Amino acid sequence: MSELNLRAERLDAADALAPLRSRFALDDVVYLDGNSLGALPAHVPDRVADVVRREWGELRIRSWTESGWWTAPERIGDRIAPLVGAAPGQVVVGDSTSVNVFKALVGAVRLAGDDRTEILVDATTFPTDGYIAESAARLTGRTLRALTPDEVPGALGPRTAAVLLNHVDYRTGRLHDLPALTAAIHAAGALAVWDLCHSAGALPVGLDEHGVDLAVGCTYKYLNGGPGSPAFLYVRRELQPRFDSPLPGWNSHAEPFGMSPDYAPAPGAVRGRVGTPDILSMLALEAALDVWDGVAIDAVRAKSLALTDFFLECVSAYTEPGRLEPVTPAEHGRRGSQVSLRCDDAGEVMKRLIEAGVVGDFRQPDVLRFGFTPLYTTFADAERAARILGSLLR
Amino acid sequence: MSELNLRAERLDAADALAPLRSRFALDDVVYLDGNSLGALPAHVPDRVADVVRREWGELRIRSWTESGWWTAPERIGDRIAPLVGAAPGQVVVGDSTSVNVFKALVGAVRLAGDDRTEILVDATTFPTDGYIAESAARLTGRTLRALTPDEVPGALGPRTAAVLLNHVDYRTGRLHDLPALTAAIHAAGALAVWDLCHSAGALPVGLDEHGVDLAVGCTYKYLNGGPGSPAFLYVRRELQPRFDSPLPGWNSHAEPFGMSPDYAPAPGAVRGRVGTPDILSMLALEAALDVWDGVAIDAVRAKSLALTDFFLECVSAYTEPGRLEPVTPAEHGRRGSQVSLRCDDAGEVMKRLIEAGVVGDFRQPDVLRFGFTPLYTTFADAERAARILGSLLR
């Protein structure tokens, strides 16, 4: 047994979060793709079966009230809120991330007022954010400028309406400085909209603390909500009364069953709802969030950094120099919960790695991406993944 | 046993669709709310369990390709297409009805061109359509006029961009004349957008035959897809190359995994997709559609009319004159698959009816609404519901 192997054993033995792994349905595969699709929490299948057989099958329409379906979007929002540093009543769940980016960005532009005519968007972001930002700009008559997060402070001005940024870059794993960028955006009088897809459930976000205006995020990555589980929308409490959604569906009406032809928006986070929520996906997510009970996000972050540090050390030990180039920043303050490695033939390498029982993913054009989910990833996983990767590259 | 009771028995015995009832999880309740939430098809729980335990739990990320998750929206769209009279490649599933109304209406306005400055919307429609139409008008710089479907032909003109209509009124059950209204809209050079929430799966729609431009509909009513199952969007094939969605998410990109910062829309129905689809709800819907195998929508319509005729006859026989006033048109050509009855104290009456094992629903301010789902509603159900209603009102 190698030294790194022994180190992994000791680190796992000392890991206070280690018992959480048993809450998930896992097997011998080293699953380092929880940043694409989180693993299945072991109790979720029974809960989903109950939703389908009893709540839908037996109670049918009565479940909208008796099983709490109607209030699920805001109830589940309040479960997610502490994980992103939000007090209750500011997060609502529903729709996809893309649709929520649209609500948030159009809402932000309207909050900024008519004399602020430019939207700034992260050019390095997951592309859907840029596409939706372009649509939001077109529909609100604003111009759109794409630039790197580092360029944002220098680009802000009296014309800036809103800035849409990713907290963690999906490709490089780089963590952006949410407090500093939000403060700079506010100093220019603009609104900060953050996409938390790659940070929610992976590290502390501090939405309330840093005064973020609006935020969106997905729930199927580090929150383990299941494939395509609904996204969330955060609207800071002070802004809610003026939040003017471009998707004012009947679910966000102050009196949804009044069936009035006139729209009157509900107060609070509910204002971010649109149409009928997809209950099966939503209640699977609600159950999945049970694994977070009693888990502090700071402990998750500490383990995440220890895991990615250790993985990088193992990669360095097991791989010939020059074969892999880390693109994720080494500095803790700039690292998310993933490690991306540039590699020739990355697509082919990832294919062979998956065949060898280590699941990460490949991102165009040459990136191997490994996600570390502190709730279930072990140090032994990190060591084994690096060892197999090293042997494949030899 | 009464004469109506015997008639019900004979009608059920002669009903070619009667065996379909056994494909659903039903009990002694007379369930006449399938127009709010369709009953659970009996095989769906096993399929959902497999999706959760094996596809998510074991295959995890591999299921996006190996379990066909990625292509589910267009594959399921093609399952729905024949039920609404559409050839393959024109229907895609995903998002809520409200979100799809937004895509369809903004898309229609853009297709109509800049010199067409007015949107017409059904004033009697389910309110979300009106709210979303108002948002679409505001964001595209069009005016919006709400009017009854009967007033539409007289209101059309060279400024009309698009008309959003409900095929069946959710409250009264009135069926509007889709072929004639679509033809009138086209004669004015405008686009026809139809909301099929209360007709898809209940009666023939004939989207292709009547040249409808865009349509949306929900799948949790007569299509029995489950609570909040994703809605569908139809874009007529000829319009697809010019369909310009206001929600251009990465799922509608021509090369979604290219991760290009520039948006290039996919061809075909896929262009109506937005973000990551909610797989659990979507695959429950896909399984639910199995009950339609070999079922002709014309047979469904014939049974629906026979059921609602018979129910009205029973109501008339069992209820004191003047106590209930049918608001659903008696004429077959103007009747959907529901019967709405105006009633004093409708809210209280429906509450007691549900306690007595007959589930319909109450719509503000004074309407008892009974939905007839030909796949599982029996003539005995219709007789029993009318009989219990009559006795409650005495």
mmCIF file with all atom_site columns, N, CA, C and O in Angstrom, chain B residues 66-112:
data_model
loop_
_atom_site.group_PDB
_atom_site.id
_atom_site.type_symbol
_atom_site.label_atom_id
_atom_site.label_alt_id
_atom_site.label_comp_id
_atom_site.label_asym_id
_atom_site.label_entity_id
_atom_site.label_seq_id
_atom_site.pdbx_PDB_ins_code
_atom_site.Cartn_x
_atom_site.Cartn_y
_atom_site.Cartn_z
_atom_site.occupancy
_atom_site.B_iso_or_equiv
_atom_site.pdbx_formal_charge
_atom_site.auth_seq_id
_atom_site.auth_comp_id
_atom_site.auth_asym_id
_atom_site.auth_atom_id
_atom_site.pdbx_PDB_model_num
ATOM 1   N N  . GLU B 1 66  ? -27.588 6.836  -22.222 1.00 0.00 ? 66  GLU B N  1
ATOM 2   C CA . GLU B 1 66  ? -27.966 5.415  -22.270 1.00 0.00 ? 66  GLU B CA 1
ATOM 3   C C  . GLU B 1 66  ? -29.438 5.156  -21.966 1.00 0.00 ? 66  GLU B C  1
ATOM 4   O O  . GLU B 1 66  ? -29.999 4.159  -22.419 1.00 0.00 ? 66  GLU B O  1
ATOM 5   N N  . SER B 1 67  ? -30.070 5.985  -21.154 1.00 0.00 ? 67  SER B N  1
ATOM 6   C CA . SER B 1 67  ? -31.491 5.796  -20.863 1.00 0.00 ? 67  SER B CA 1
ATOM 7   C C  . SER B 1 67  ? -32.375 6.743  -21.675 1.00 0.00 ? 67  SER B C  1
ATOM 8   O O  . SER B 1 67  ? -33.580 6.839  -21.426 1.00 0.00 ? 67  SER B O  1
ATOM 9   N N  . GLY B 1 68  ? -31.771 7.443  -22.621 1.00 0.00 ? 68  GLY B N  1
ATOM 10  C CA . GLY B 1 68  ? -32.561 8.295  -23.509 1.00 0.00 ? 68  GLY B CA 1
ATOM 11  C C  . GLY B 1 68  ? -33.149 9.526  -22.852 1.00 0.00 ? 68  GLY B C  1
ATOM 12  O O  . GLY B 1 68  ? -34.126 10.093 -23.338 1.00 0.00 ? 68  GLY B O  1
ATOM 13  N N  . TRP B 1 69  ? -32.557 9.961  -21.754 1.00 0.00 ? 69  TRP B N  1
ATOM 14  C CA . TRP B 1 69  ? -33.092 11.159 -21.095 1.00 0.00 ? 69  TRP B CA 1
ATOM 15  C C  . TRP B 1 69  ? -33.005 12.391 -21.994 1.00 0.00 ? 69  TRP B C  1
ATOM 16  O O  . TRP B 1 69  ? -33.911 13.205 -22.036 1.00 0.00 ? 69  TRP B O  1
ATOM 17  N N  . TRP B 1 70  ? -31.846 12.520 -22.680 1.00 0.00 ? 70  TRP B N  1
ATOM 18  C CA . TRP B 1 70  ? -31.619 13.764 -23.404 1.00 0.00 ? 70  TRP B CA 1
ATOM 19  C C  . TRP B 1 70  ? -32.685 14.010 -24.466 1.00 0.00 ? 70  TRP B C  1
ATOM 20  O O  . TRP B 1 70  ? -33.117 15.142 -24.682 1.00 0.00 ? 70  TRP B O  1
ATOM 21  N N  . THR B 1 71  ? -33.112 12.971 -25.137 1.00 0.00 ? 71  THR B N  1
ATOM 22  C CA . THR B 1 71  ? -34.047 13.124 -26.256 1.00 0.00 ? 71  THR B CA 1
ATOM 23  C C  . THR B 1 71  ? -35.506 12.967 -25.829 1.00 0.00 ? 71  THR B C  1
ATOM 24  O O  . THR B 1 71  ? -36.402 12.955 -26.678 1.00 0.00 ? 71  THR B O  1
ATOM 25  N N  . ALA B 1 72  ? -35.757 12.863 -24.525 1.00 0.00 ? 72  ALA B N  1
ATOM 26  C CA . ALA B 1 72  ? -37.133 12.644 -24.052 1.00 0.00 ? 72  ALA B CA 1
ATOM 27  C C  . ALA B 1 72  ? -38.108 13.741 -24.494 1.00 0.00 ? 72  ALA B C  1
ATOM 28  O O  . ALA B 1 72  ? -39.232 13.428 -24.906 1.00 0.00 ? 72  ALA B O  1
ATOM 29  N N  . PRO B 1 73  ? -37.734 15.024 -24.457 1.00 0.00 ? 73  PRO B N  1
ATOM 30  C CA . PRO B 1 73  ? -38.725 16.055 -24.802 1.00 0.00 ? 73  PRO B CA 1
ATOM 31  C C  . PRO B 1 73  ? -39.314 15.890 -26.208 1.00 0.00 ? 73  PRO B C  1
ATOM 32  O O  . PRO B 1 73  ? -40.525 16.001 -26.394 1.00 0.00 ? 73  PRO B O  1
ATOM 33  N N  . GLU B 1 74  ? -38.476 15.599 -27.183 1.00 0.00 ? 74  GLU B N  1
ATOM 34  C CA . GLU B 1 74  ? -38.996 15.459 -28.549 1.00 0.00 ? 74  GLU B CA 1
ATOM 35  C C  . GLU B 1 74  ? -39.597 14.062 -28.771 1.00 0.00 ? 74  GLU B C  1
ATOM 36  O O  . GLU B 1 74  ? -40.561 13.904 -29.517 1.00 0.00 ? 74  GLU B O  1
ATOM 37  N N  . ARG B 1 75  ? -39.061 13.061 -28.082 1.00 0.00 ? 75  ARG B N  1
ATOM 38  C CA . ARG B 1 75  ? -39.623 11.708 -28.233 1.00 0.00 ? 75  ARG B CA 1
ATOM 39  C C  . ARG B 1 75  ? -41.048 11.664 -27.665 1.00 0.00 ? 75  ARG B C  1
ATOM 40  O O  . ARG B 1 75  ? -41.963 11.112 -28.282 1.00 0.00 ? 75  ARG B O  1
ATOM 41  N N  . ILE B 1 76  ? -41.237 12.272 -26.515 1.00 0.00 ? 76  ILE B N  1
ATOM 42  C CA . ILE B 1 76  ? -42.569 12.277 -25.901 1.00 0.00 ? 76  ILE B CA 1
ATOM 43  C C  . ILE B 1 76  ? -43.498 13.206 -26.684 1.00 0.00 ? 76  ILE B C  1
ATOM 44  O O  . ILE B 1 76  ? -44.695 12.933 -26.821 1.00 0.00 ? 76  ILE B O  1
ATOM 45  N N  . GLY B 1 77  ? -42.940 14.269 -27.232 1.00 0.00 ? 77  GLY B N  1
ATOM 46  C CA . GLY B 1 77  ? -43.733 15.140 -28.103 1.00 0.00 ? 77  GLY B CA 1
ATOM 47  C C  . GLY B 1 77  ? -44.337 14.354 -29.251 1.00 0.00 ? 77  GLY B C  1
ATOM 48  O O  . GLY B 1 77  ? -45.513 14.531 -29.598 1.00 0.00 ? 77  GLY B O  1
ATOM 49  N N  . ASP B 1 78  ? -43.546 13.455 -29.813 1.00 0.00 ? 78  ASP B N  1
ATOM 50  C CA . ASP B 1 78  ? -44.052 12.642 -30.927 1.00 0.00 ? 78  ASP B CA 1
ATOM 51  C C  . ASP B 1 78  ? -45.104 11.624 -30.477 1.00 0.00 ? 78  ASP B C  1
ATOM 52  O O  . ASP B 1 78  ? -45.864 11.125 -31.315 1.00 0.00 ? 78  ASP B O  1
ATOM 53  N N  . ARG B 1 79  ? -45.118 11.297 -29.203 1.00 0.00 ? 79  ARG B N  1
ATOM 54  C CA . ARG B 1 79  ? -46.185 10.418 -28.692 1.00 0.00 ? 79  ARG B CA 1
ATOM 55  C C  . ARG B 1 79  ? -47.502 11.188 -28.558 1.00 0.00 ? 79  ARG B C  1
ATOM 56  O O  . ARG B 1 79  ? -48.587 10.633 -28.705 1.00 0.00 ? 79  ARG B O  1
ATOM 57  N N  . ILE B 1 80  ? -47.391 12.456 -28.212 1.00 0.00 ? 80  ILE B N  1
ATOM 58  C CA . ILE B 1 80  ? -48.588 13.283 -28.044 1.00 0.00 ? 80  ILE B CA 1
ATOM 59  C C  . ILE B 1 80  ? -49.139 13.745 -29.401 1.00 0.00 ? 80  ILE B C  1
ATOM 60  O O  . ILE B 1 80  ? -50.357 13.906 -29.568 1.00 0.00 ? 80  ILE B O  1
ATOM 61  N N  . ALA B 1 81  ? -48.235 13.923 -30.350 1.00 0.00 ? 81  ALA B N  1
ATOM 62  C CA . ALA B 1 81  ? -48.608 14.504 -31.648 1.00 0.00 ? 81  ALA B CA 1
ATOM 63  C C  . ALA B 1 81  ? -49.867 13.879 -32.271 1.00 0.00 ? 81  ALA B C  1
ATOM 64  O O  . ALA B 1 81  ? -50.791 14.615 -32.647 1.00 0.00 ? 81  ALA B O  1
ATOM 65  N N  . PRO B 1 82  ? -49.957 12.548 -32.388 1.00 0.00 ? 82  PRO B N  1
ATOM 66  C CA . PRO B 1 82  ? -51.155 12.005 -33.048 1.00 0.00 ? 82  PRO B CA 1
ATOM 67  C C  . PRO B 1 82  ? -52.450 12.296 -32.285 1.00 0.00 ? 82  PRO B C  1
ATOM 68  O O  . PRO B 1 82  ? -53.514 12.357 -32.894 1.00 0.00 ? 82  PRO B O  1
ATOM 69  N N  . LEU B 1 83  ? -52.350 12.499 -30.981 1.00 0.00 ? 83  LEU B N  1
ATOM 70  C CA . LEU B 1 83  ? -53.558 12.779 -30.190 1.00 0.00 ? 83  LEU B CA 1
ATOM 71  C C  . LEU B 1 83  ? -54.102 14.181 -30.461 1.00 0.00 ? 83  LEU B C  1
ATOM 72  O O  . LEU B 1 83  ? -55.262 14.467 -30.172 1.00 0.00 ? 83  LEU B O  1
ATOM 73  N N  . VAL B 1 84  ? -53.258 15.057 -30.985 1.00 0.00 ? 84  VAL B N  1
ATOM 74  C CA . VAL B 1 84  ? -53.714 16.419 -31.305 1.00 0.00 ? 84  VAL B CA 1
ATOM 75  C C  . VAL B 1 84  ? -53.659 16.669 -32.816 1.00 0.00 ? 84  VAL B C  1
ATOM 76  O O  . VAL B 1 84  ? -53.720 17.808 -33.269 1.00 0.00 ? 84  VAL B O  1
ATOM 77  N N  . GLY B 1 85  ? -53.522 15.584 -33.571 1.00 0.00 ? 85  GLY B N  1
ATOM 78  C CA . GLY B 1 85  ? -53.581 15.718 -35.026 1.00 0.00 ? 85  GLY B CA 1
ATOM 79  C C  . GLY B 1 85  ? -52.356 16.349 -35.642 1.00 0.00 ? 85  GLY B C  1
ATOM 80  O O  . GLY B 1 85  ? -52.455 17.103 -36.614 1.00 0.00 ? 85  GLY B O  1
ATOM 81  N N  . ALA B 1 86  ? -51.192 16.026 -35.122 1.00 0.00 ? 86  ALA B N  1
ATOM 82  C CA . ALA B 1 86  ? -49.944 16.595 -35.639 1.00 0.00 ? 86  ALA B CA 1
ATOM 83  C C  . ALA B 1 86  ? -49.046 15.472 -36.159 1.00 0.00 ? 86  ALA B C  1
ATOM 84  O O  . ALA B 1 86  ? -48.893 14.441 -35.507 1.00 0.00 ? 86  ALA B O  1
ATOM 85  N N  . ALA B 1 87  ? -48.441 15.693 -37.313 1.00 0.00 ? 87  ALA B N  1
ATOM 86  C CA . ALA B 1 87  ? -47.421 14.769 -37.802 1.00 0.00 ? 87  ALA B CA 1
ATOM 87  C C  . ALA B 1 87  ? -46.184 14.887 -36.907 1.00 0.00 ? 87  ALA B C  1
ATOM 88  O O  . ALA B 1 87  ? -46.037 15.871 -36.180 1.00 0.00 ? 87  ALA B O  1
ATOM 89  N N  . PRO B 1 88  ? -45.314 13.871 -36.938 1.00 0.00 ? 88  PRO B N  1
ATOM 90  C CA . PRO B 1 88  ? -44.132 13.909 -36.066 1.00 0.00 ? 88  PRO B CA 1
ATOM 91  C C  . PRO B 1 88  ? -43.245 15.130 -36.310 1.00 0.00 ? 88  PRO B C  1
ATOM 92  O O  . PRO B 1 88  ? -43.310 15.751 -37.364 1.00 0.00 ? 88  PRO B O  1
ATOM 93  N N  . GLY B 1 89  ? -42.452 15.455 -35.284 1.00 0.00 ? 89  GLY B N  1
ATOM 94  C CA . GLY B 1 89  ? -41.438 16.504 -35.433 1.00 0.00 ? 89  GLY B CA 1
ATOM 95  C C  . GLY B 1 89  ? -41.931 17.912 -35.180 1.00 0.00 ? 89  GLY B C  1
ATOM 96  O O  . GLY B 1 89  ? -41.238 18.876 -35.485 1.00 0.00 ? 89  GLY B O  1
ATOM 97  N N  . GLN B 1 90  ? -43.120 18.043 -34.612 1.00 0.00 ? 90  GLN B N  1
ATOM 98  C CA . GLN B 1 90  ? -43.660 19.398 -34.411 1.00 0.00 ? 90  GLN B CA 1
ATOM 99  C C  . GLN B 1 90  ? -44.031 19.679 -32.955 1.00 0.00 ? 90  GLN B C  1
ATOM 100 O O  . GLN B 1 90  ? -44.432 20.798 -32.628 1.00 0.00 ? 90  GLN B O  1
ATOM 101 N N  . VAL B 1 91  ? -43.937 18.667 -32.101 1.00 0.00 ? 91  VAL B N  1
ATOM 102 C CA . VAL B 1 91  ? -44.341 18.841 -30.699 1.00 0.00 ? 91  VAL B CA 1
ATOM 103 C C  . VAL B 1 91  ? -43.144 18.526 -29.807 1.00 0.00 ? 91  VAL B C  1
ATOM 104 O O  . VAL B 1 91  ? -42.439 17.545 -30.029 1.00 0.00 ? 91  VAL B O  1
ATOM 105 N N  . VAL B 1 92  ? -42.932 19.367 -28.809 1.00 0.00 ? 92  VAL B N  1
ATOM 106 C CA . VAL B 1 92  ? -41.872 19.108 -27.842 1.00 0.00 ? 92  VAL B CA 1
ATOM 107 C C  . VAL B 1 92  ? -42.455 19.327 -26.443 1.00 0.00 ? 92  VAL B C  1
ATOM 108 O O  . VAL B 1 92  ? -43.338 20.161 -26.251 1.00 0.00 ? 92  VAL B O  1
ATOM 109 N N  . VAL B 1 93  ? -41.981 18.528 -25.487 1.00 0.00 ? 93  VAL B N  1
ATOM 110 C CA . VAL B 1 93  ? -42.526 18.546 -24.133 1.00 0.00 ? 93  VAL B CA 1
ATOM 111 C C  . VAL B 1 93  ? -41.514 19.191 -23.187 1.00 0.00 ? 93  VAL B C  1
ATOM 112 O O  . VAL B 1 93  ? -40.314 18.935 -23.292 1.00 0.00 ? 93  VAL B O  1
ATOM 113 N N  . GLY B 1 94  ? -42.009 19.981 -22.255 1.00 0.00 ? 94  GLY B N  1
ATOM 114 C CA . GLY B 1 94  ? -41.124 20.577 -21.259 1.00 0.00 ? 94  GLY B CA 1
ATOM 115 C C  . GLY B 1 94  ? -41.688 21.888 -20.749 1.00 0.00 ? 94  GLY B C  1
ATOM 116 O O  . GLY B 1 94  ? -42.478 22.545 -21.434 1.00 0.00 ? 94  GLY B O  1
ATOM 117 N N  . ASP B 1 95  ? -41.313 22.274 -19.530 1.00 0.00 ? 95  ASP B N  1
ATOM 118 C CA . ASP B 1 95  ? -41.749 23.530 -18.920 1.00 0.00 ? 95  ASP B CA 1
ATOM 119 C C  . ASP B 1 95  ? -43.252 23.476 -18.622 1.00 0.00 ? 95  ASP B C  1
ATOM 120 O O  . ASP B 1 95  ? -43.924 22.512 -18.954 1.00 0.00 ? 95  ASP B O  1
ATOM 121 N N  . SER B 1 96  ? -43.746 24.534 -17.997 1.00 0.00 ? 96  SER B N  1
ATOM 122 C CA . SER B 1 96  ? -45.172 24.575 -17.666 1.00 0.00 ? 96  SER B CA 1
ATOM 123 C C  . SER B 1 96  ? -45.966 25.157 -18.840 1.00 0.00 ? 96  SER B C  1
ATOM 124 O O  . SER B 1 96  ? -45.389 25.725 -19.773 1.00 0.00 ? 96  SER B O  1
ATOM 125 N N  . THR B 1 97  ? -47.268 25.027 -18.777 1.00 0.00 ? 97  THR B N  1
ATOM 126 C CA . THR B 1 97  ? -48.111 25.619 -19.820 1.00 0.00 ? 97  THR B CA 1
ATOM 127 C C  . THR B 1 97  ? -47.862 27.115 -19.913 1.00 0.00 ? 97  THR B C  1
ATOM 128 O O  . THR B 1 97  ? -47.737 27.672 -21.008 1.00 0.00 ? 97  THR B O  1
ATOM 129 N N  . SER B 1 98  ? -47.800 27.796 -18.773 1.00 0.00 ? 98  SER B N  1
ATOM 130 C CA . SER B 1 98  ? -47.598 29.250 -18.786 1.00 0.00 ? 98  SER B CA 1
ATOM 131 C C  . SER B 1 98  ? -46.328 29.628 -19.538 1.00 0.00 ? 98  SER B C  1
ATOM 132 O O  . SER B 1 98  ? -46.319 30.562 -20.350 1.00 0.00 ? 98  SER B O  1
ATOM 133 N N  . VAL B 1 99  ? -45.247 28.909 -19.262 1.00 0.00 ? 99  VAL B N  1
ATOM 134 C CA . VAL B 1 99  ? -43.979 29.217 -19.931 1.00 0.00 ? 99  VAL B CA 1
ATOM 135 C C  . VAL B 1 99  ? -44.098 28.954 -21.430 1.00 0.00 ? 99  VAL B C  1
ATOM 136 O O  . VAL B 1 99  ? -43.581 29.717 -22.260 1.00 0.00 ? 99  VAL B O  1
ATOM 137 N N  . ASN B 1 100 ? -44.826 27.908 -21.792 1.00 0.00 ? 100 ASN B N  1
ATOM 138 C CA . ASN B 1 100 ? -45.009 27.627 -23.215 1.00 0.00 ? 100 ASN B CA 1
ATOM 139 C C  . ASN B 1 100 ? -45.919 28.641 -23.897 1.00 0.00 ? 100 ASN B C  1
ATOM 140 O O  . ASN B 1 100 ? -45.730 28.947 -25.080 1.00 0.00 ? 100 ASN B O  1
ATOM 141 N N  . VAL B 1 101 ? -46.899 29.166 -23.183 1.00 0.00 ? 101 VAL B N  1
ATOM 142 C CA . VAL B 1 101 ? -47.718 30.238 -23.754 1.00 0.00 ? 101 VAL B CA 1
ATOM 143 C C  . VAL B 1 101 ? -46.815 31.434 -24.086 1.00 0.00 ? 101 VAL B C  1
ATOM 144 O O  . VAL B 1 101 ? -46.943 32.054 -25.147 1.00 0.00 ? 101 VAL B O  1
ATOM 145 N N  . PHE B 1 102 ? -45.887 31.702 -23.196 1.00 0.00 ? 102 PHE B N  1
ATOM 146 C CA . PHE B 1 102 ? -44.953 32.819 -23.435 1.00 0.00 ? 102 PHE B CA 1
ATOM 147 C C  . PHE B 1 102 ? -44.114 32.577 -24.692 1.00 0.00 ? 102 PHE B C  1
ATOM 148 O O  . PHE B 1 102 ? -43.997 33.447 -25.551 1.00 0.00 ? 102 PHE B O  1
ATOM 149 N N  . LYS B 1 103 ? -43.522 31.387 -24.795 1.00 0.00 ? 103 LYS B N  1
ATOM 150 C CA . LYS B 1 103 ? -42.728 31.066 -25.987 1.00 0.00 ? 103 LYS B CA 1
ATOM 151 C C  . LYS B 1 103 ? -43.575 31.201 -27.251 1.00 0.00 ? 103 LYS B C  1
ATOM 152 O O  . LYS B 1 103 ? -43.144 31.781 -28.248 1.00 0.00 ? 103 LYS B O  1
ATOM 153 N N  . ALA B 1 104 ? -44.776 30.620 -27.200 1.00 0.00 ? 104 ALA B N  1
ATOM 154 C CA . ALA B 1 104 ? -45.618 30.573 -28.397 1.00 0.00 ? 104 ALA B CA 1
ATOM 155 C C  . ALA B 1 104 ? -46.076 31.971 -28.805 1.00 0.00 ? 104 ALA B C  1
ATOM 156 O O  . ALA B 1 104 ? -46.049 32.322 -29.989 1.00 0.00 ? 104 ALA B O  1
ATOM 157 N N  . LEU B 1 105 ? -46.463 32.778 -27.842 1.00 0.00 ? 105 LEU B N  1
ATOM 158 C CA . LEU B 1 105 ? -47.034 34.082 -28.190 1.00 0.00 ? 105 LEU B CA 1
ATOM 159 C C  . LEU B 1 105 ? -45.958 35.066 -28.642 1.00 0.00 ? 105 LEU B C  1
ATOM 160 O O  . LEU B 1 105 ? -46.133 35.779 -29.642 1.00 0.00 ? 105 LEU B O  1
ATOM 161 N N  . VAL B 1 106 ? -44.831 35.102 -27.950 1.00 0.00 ? 106 VAL B N  1
ATOM 162 C CA . VAL B 1 106 ? -43.734 35.973 -28.412 1.00 0.00 ? 106 VAL B CA 1
ATOM 163 C C  . VAL B 1 106 ? -43.243 35.466 -29.769 1.00 0.00 ? 106 VAL B C  1
ATOM 164 O O  . VAL B 1 106 ? -43.001 36.260 -30.687 1.00 0.00 ? 106 VAL B O  1
ATOM 165 N N  . GLY B 1 107 ? -43.138 34.147 -29.900 1.00 0.00 ? 107 GLY B N  1
ATOM 166 C CA . GLY B 1 107 ? -42.735 33.586 -31.190 1.00 0.00 ? 107 GLY B CA 1
ATOM 167 C C  . GLY B 1 107 ? -43.700 33.975 -32.300 1.00 0.00 ? 107 GLY B C  1
ATOM 168 O O  . GLY B 1 107 ? -43.282 34.341 -33.408 1.00 0.00 ? 107 GLY B O  1
ATOM 169 N N  . ALA B 1 108 ? -44.994 33.935 -32.010 1.00 0.00 ? 108 ALA B N  1
ATOM 170 C CA . ALA B 1 108 ? -46.003 34.276 -33.019 1.00 0.00 ? 108 ALA B CA 1
ATOM 171 C C  . ALA B 1 108 ? -45.902 35.746 -33.418 1.00 0.00 ? 108 ALA B C  1
ATOM 172 O O  . ALA B 1 108 ? -45.971 36.089 -34.605 1.00 0.00 ? 108 ALA B O  1
ATOM 173 N N  . VAL B 1 109 ? -45.736 36.615 -32.440 1.00 0.00 ? 109 VAL B N  1
ATOM 174 C CA . VAL B 1 109 ? -45.623 38.044 -32.723 1.00 0.00 ? 109 VAL B CA 1
ATOM 175 C C  . VAL B 1 109 ? -44.411 38.310 -33.626 1.00 0.00 ? 109 VAL B C  1
ATOM 176 O O  . VAL B 1 109 ? -44.481 39.091 -34.587 1.00 0.00 ? 109 VAL B O  1
ATOM 177 N N  . ARG B 1 110 ? -43.311 37.640 -33.338 1.00 0.00 ? 110 ARG B N  1
ATOM 178 C CA . ARG B 1 110 ? -42.119 37.835 -34.158 1.00 0.00 ? 110 ARG B CA 1
ATOM 179 C C  . ARG B 1 110 ? -42.327 37.307 -35.582 1.00 0.00 ? 110 ARG B C  1
ATOM 180 O O  . ARG B 1 110 ? -41.842 37.897 -36.552 1.00 0.00 ? 110 ARG B O  1
ATOM 181 N N  . LEU B 1 111 ? -43.061 36.199 -35.690 1.00 0.00 ? 111 LEU B N  1
ATOM 182 C CA . LEU B 1 111 ? -43.348 35.650 -37.011 1.00 0.00 ? 111 LEU B CA 1
ATOM 183 C C  . LEU B 1 111 ? -44.260 36.584 -37.807 1.00 0.00 ? 111 LEU B C  1
ATOM 184 O O  . LEU B 1 111 ? -44.182 36.663 -39.030 1.00 0.00 ? 111 LEU B O  1
ATOM 185 N N  . ALA B 1 112 ? -45.121 37.296 -37.092 1.00 0.00 ? 112 ALA B N  1
ATOM 186 C CA . ALA B 1 112 ? -46.083 38.174 -37.766 1.00 0.00 ? 112 ALA B CA 1
ATOM 187 C C  . ALA B 1 112 ? -45.417 39.412 -38.352 1.00 0.00 ? 112 ALA B C  1
ATOM 188 O O  . ALA B 1 112 ? -45.927 39.992 -39.313 1.00 0.00 ? 112 ALA B O  1
#
